Each structure stands twice: as C-alpha cells, then as structure tokens.
mmCIF file of C-alpha atoms in Angstrom:
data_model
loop_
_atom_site.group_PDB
_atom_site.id
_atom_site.type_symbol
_atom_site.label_atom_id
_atom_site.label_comp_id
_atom_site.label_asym_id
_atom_site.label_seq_id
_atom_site.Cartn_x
_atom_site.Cartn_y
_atom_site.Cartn_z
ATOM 1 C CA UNK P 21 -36.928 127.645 193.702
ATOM 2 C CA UNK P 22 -34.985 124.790 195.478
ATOM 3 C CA UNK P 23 -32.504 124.987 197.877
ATOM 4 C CA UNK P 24 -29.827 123.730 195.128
ATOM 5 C CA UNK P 25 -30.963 125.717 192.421
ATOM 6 C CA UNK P 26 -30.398 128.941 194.887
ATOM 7 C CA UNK P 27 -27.077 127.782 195.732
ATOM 8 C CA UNK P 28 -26.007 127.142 192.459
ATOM 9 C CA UNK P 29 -27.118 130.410 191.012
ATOM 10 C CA UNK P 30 -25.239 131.992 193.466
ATOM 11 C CA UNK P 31 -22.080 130.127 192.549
ATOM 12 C CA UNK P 32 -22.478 131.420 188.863
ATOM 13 C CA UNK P 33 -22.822 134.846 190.110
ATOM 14 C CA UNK P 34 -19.506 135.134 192.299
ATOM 15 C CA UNK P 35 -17.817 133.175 189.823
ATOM 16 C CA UNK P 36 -19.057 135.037 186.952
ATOM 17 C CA UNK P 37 -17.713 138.415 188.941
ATOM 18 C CA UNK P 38 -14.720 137.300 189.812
ATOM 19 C CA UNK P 39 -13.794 136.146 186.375
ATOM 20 C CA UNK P 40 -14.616 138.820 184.806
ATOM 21 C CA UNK P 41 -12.821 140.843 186.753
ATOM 22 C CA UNK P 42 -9.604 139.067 186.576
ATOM 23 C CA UNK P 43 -9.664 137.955 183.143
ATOM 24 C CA UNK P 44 -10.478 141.540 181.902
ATOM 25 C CA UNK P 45 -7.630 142.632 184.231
ATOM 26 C CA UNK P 46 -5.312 140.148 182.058
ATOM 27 C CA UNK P 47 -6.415 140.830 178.545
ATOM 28 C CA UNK P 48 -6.902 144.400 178.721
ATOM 29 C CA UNK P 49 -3.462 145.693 180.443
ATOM 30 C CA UNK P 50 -1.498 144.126 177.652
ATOM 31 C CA UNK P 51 2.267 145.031 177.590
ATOM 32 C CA UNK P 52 1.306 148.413 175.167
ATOM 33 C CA UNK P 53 -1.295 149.696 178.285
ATOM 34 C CA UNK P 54 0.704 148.146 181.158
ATOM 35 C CA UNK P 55 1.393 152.211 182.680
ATOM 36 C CA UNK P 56 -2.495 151.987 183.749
ATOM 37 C CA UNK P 57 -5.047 149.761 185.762
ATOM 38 C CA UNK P 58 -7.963 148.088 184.851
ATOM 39 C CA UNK P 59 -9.898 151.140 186.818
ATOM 40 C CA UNK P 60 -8.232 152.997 184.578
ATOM 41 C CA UNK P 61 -9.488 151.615 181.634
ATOM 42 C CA UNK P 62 -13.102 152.363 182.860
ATOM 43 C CA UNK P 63 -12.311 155.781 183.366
ATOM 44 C CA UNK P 64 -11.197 155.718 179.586
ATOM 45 C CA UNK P 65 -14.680 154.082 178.597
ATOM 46 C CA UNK P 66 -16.675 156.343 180.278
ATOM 47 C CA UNK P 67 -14.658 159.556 178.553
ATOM 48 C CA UNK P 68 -15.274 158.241 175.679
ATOM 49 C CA UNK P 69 -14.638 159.123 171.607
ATOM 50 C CA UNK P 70 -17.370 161.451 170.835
ATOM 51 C CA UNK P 71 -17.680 165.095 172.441
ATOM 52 C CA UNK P 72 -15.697 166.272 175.265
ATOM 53 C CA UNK P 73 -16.912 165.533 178.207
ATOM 54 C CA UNK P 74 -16.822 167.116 182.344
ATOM 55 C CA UNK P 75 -15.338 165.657 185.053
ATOM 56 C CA UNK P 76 -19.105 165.715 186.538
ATOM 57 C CA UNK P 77 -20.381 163.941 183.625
ATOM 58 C CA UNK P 78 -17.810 160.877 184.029
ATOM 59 C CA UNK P 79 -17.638 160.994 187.880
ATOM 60 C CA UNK P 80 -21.549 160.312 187.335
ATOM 61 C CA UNK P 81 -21.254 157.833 184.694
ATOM 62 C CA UNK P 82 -18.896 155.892 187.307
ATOM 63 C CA UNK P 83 -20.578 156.768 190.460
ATOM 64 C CA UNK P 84 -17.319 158.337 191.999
ATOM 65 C CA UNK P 85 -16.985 162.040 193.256
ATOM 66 C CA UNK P 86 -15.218 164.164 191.216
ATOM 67 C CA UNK P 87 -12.958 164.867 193.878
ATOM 68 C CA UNK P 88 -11.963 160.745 193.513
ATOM 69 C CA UNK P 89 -12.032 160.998 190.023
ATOM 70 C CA UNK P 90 -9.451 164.025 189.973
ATOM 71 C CA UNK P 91 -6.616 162.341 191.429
ATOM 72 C CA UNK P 92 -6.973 159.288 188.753
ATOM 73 C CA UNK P 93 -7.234 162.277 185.888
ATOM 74 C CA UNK P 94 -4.235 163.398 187.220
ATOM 75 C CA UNK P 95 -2.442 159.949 186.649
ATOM 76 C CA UNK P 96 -3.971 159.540 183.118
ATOM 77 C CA UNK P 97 -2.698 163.162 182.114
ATOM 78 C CA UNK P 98 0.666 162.229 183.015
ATOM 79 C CA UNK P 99 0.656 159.149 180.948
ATOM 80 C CA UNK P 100 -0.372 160.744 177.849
ATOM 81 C CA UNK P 101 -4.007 158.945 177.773
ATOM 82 C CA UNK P 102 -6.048 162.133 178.072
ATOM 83 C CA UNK P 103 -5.682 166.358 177.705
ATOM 84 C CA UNK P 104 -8.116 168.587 179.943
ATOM 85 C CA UNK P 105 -9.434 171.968 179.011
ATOM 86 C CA UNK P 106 -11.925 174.908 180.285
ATOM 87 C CA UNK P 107 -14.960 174.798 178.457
ATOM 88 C CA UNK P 108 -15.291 177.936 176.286
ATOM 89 C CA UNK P 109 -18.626 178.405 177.297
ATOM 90 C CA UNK P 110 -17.986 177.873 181.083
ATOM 91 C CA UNK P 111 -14.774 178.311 182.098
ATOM 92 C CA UNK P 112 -15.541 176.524 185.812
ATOM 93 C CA UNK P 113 -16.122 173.958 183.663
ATOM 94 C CA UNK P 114 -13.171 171.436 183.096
ATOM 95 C CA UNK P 115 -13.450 169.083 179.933
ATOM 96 C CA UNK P 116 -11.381 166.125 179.259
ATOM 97 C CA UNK P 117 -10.736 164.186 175.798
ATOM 98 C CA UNK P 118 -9.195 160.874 175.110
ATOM 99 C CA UNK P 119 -5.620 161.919 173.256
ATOM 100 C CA UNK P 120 -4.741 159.023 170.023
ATOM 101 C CA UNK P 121 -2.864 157.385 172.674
ATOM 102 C CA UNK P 122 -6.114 157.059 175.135
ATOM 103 C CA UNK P 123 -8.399 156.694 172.208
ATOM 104 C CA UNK P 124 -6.351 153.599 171.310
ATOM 105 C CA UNK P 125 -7.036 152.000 174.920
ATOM 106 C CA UNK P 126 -10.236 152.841 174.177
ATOM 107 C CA UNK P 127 -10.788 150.579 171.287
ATOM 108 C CA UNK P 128 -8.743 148.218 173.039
ATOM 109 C CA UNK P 129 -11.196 147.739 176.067
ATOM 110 C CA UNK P 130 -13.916 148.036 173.719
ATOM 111 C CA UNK P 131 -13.083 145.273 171.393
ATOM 112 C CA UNK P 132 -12.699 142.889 174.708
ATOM 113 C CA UNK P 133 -16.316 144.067 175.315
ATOM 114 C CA UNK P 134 -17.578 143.315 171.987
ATOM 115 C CA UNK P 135 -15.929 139.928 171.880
ATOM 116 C CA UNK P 136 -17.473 138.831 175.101
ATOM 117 C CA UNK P 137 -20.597 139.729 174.071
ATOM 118 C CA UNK P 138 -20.256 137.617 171.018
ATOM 119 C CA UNK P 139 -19.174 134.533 173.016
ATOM 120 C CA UNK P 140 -21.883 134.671 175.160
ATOM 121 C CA UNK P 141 -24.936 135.116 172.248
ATOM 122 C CA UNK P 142 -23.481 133.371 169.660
ATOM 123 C CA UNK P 143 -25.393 129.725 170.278
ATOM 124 C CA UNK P 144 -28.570 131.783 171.286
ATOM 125 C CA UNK P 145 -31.531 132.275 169.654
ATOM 126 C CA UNK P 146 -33.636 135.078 169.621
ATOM 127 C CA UNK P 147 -36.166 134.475 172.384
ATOM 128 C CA UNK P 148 -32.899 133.291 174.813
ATOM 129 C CA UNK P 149 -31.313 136.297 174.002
ATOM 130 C CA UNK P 150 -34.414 138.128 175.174
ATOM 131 C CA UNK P 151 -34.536 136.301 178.197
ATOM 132 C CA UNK P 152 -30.782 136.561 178.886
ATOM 133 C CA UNK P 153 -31.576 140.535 179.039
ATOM 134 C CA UNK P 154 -34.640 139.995 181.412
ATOM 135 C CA UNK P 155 -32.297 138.426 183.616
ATOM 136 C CA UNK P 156 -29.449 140.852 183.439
ATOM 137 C CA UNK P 157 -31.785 143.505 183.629
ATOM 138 C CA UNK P 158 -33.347 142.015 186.973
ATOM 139 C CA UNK P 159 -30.136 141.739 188.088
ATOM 140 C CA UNK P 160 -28.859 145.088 187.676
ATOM 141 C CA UNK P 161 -32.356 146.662 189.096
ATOM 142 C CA UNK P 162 -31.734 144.998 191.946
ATOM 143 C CA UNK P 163 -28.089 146.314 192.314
ATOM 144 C CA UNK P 164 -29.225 149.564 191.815
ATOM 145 C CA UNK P 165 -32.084 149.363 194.333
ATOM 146 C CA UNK P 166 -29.296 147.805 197.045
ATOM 147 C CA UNK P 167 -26.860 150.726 196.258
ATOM 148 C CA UNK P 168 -29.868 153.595 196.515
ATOM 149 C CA UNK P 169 -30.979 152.423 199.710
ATOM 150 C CA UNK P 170 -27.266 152.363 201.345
#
C-alpha cells in the first residue's frame, strides 16, 4: 500500500471519528433530551427495551466498572430516564429498566443509528456491502486486540 493511500486512509478514519462523534452529539441531545449527554445516551442503548438488566451486565456491555457506571445511574435516576430494583431472585443483585421517558431516548438514539446505516448502504450492492463489513470487522479486531493488550 502506498505512502498516500496510508495517509489518506488515515484521514478518513480520524475524520470519520470525529464526525461521528460530534454530529451524533448534535442530533441526538435535541431540545426534548437536552438534561443528558451523549454518554448518556449510550448508557440508555446498552440498558436497553427488553428484560431488565444488572449494572454488571451494562458496565460490561460498555467496558466501564460498575463503580463508574453507578455515579452516571445515579444522574439518569434523577432525570426520570431509568428506575432500579433488587432482583427477586438475588437481592445483591441491582436491576435497572428504561422508564417511557428513557425508553423514548431510546428510540431516539436508535432511529439516528438506523438512519446512518441507511445512508451509508443505500448505493451499495451486495458484494460492497460484504466487503464494507470485512473492513469494519478488521477494524474493530484490531481495536479490540490494542485495548486487550493495554
């Protein structure tokens, strides 16, 4: 690979991760969600809409301690996004579940996903789309791998 092509890749890259950073930042903390961050938004992905989940399950879905994760719960409580509860089962066990007011960020954020997505297959055709997911894939191996060995 040549010199240029290298350089330009990495261009995309930053570009790509700053931009989606930023412009997710703008179109997801819309005047309705403006009491929470972006960050806070993930947190509300990774609870999720189905079953109740623990604070160990979503600090490991985001790759945060649970001690981190705790003082964000905390925030999102008081806002009305999400209720905690002991598990009947275990009560060391802490579960947390989107309230209609979280579950409605939820959609929110996940409706910016899903429109990215389209934007970015919509001209492709089957075989680029399979190569678009080699590359993503590659990429995200390798992020893992650089993350594991730190």
């Amino acid at each position: 690979m040549g010199k240029g092509t290298t350089r330009l890749l990495n261009e995309l890259l930053v570009n790509l991760f700053n931009n989606v950073m930023d412009t997710e930042a703008k179109v997801i903390i819309t005047e309705e969600f403006k009491d929470i961050s972006n960050n806070d938004m993930h947190i509300i992905d990774a609870i999720g809409i189905a079953e109740p989940r623990s604070m160990s399950m979503i600090a490991k879905t985001l790759n945060v301690t649970v001690g981190t994760l705790t003082t964000n719960m905390n925030s999102l409580e008081d806002k009305g996004y999400i209720t905690r509860q002991r598990s009947t089962q275990d009560k060391r066990v802490v579960l947390v579940v989107l309230t209609d007011k979280g579950r409605k960020a939820f959609f929110h954020h996940r409706d910016f996903h899903r429109n990215m997505i389209k934007a970015i297959v919509k001209d492709l055709d089957e075989d680029e789309k399979k190569i678009l997911i080699q590359c993503l894939q590659a990429l995200d191996d390798f992020f893992e791998k650089e993350a594991a060995s730190k």
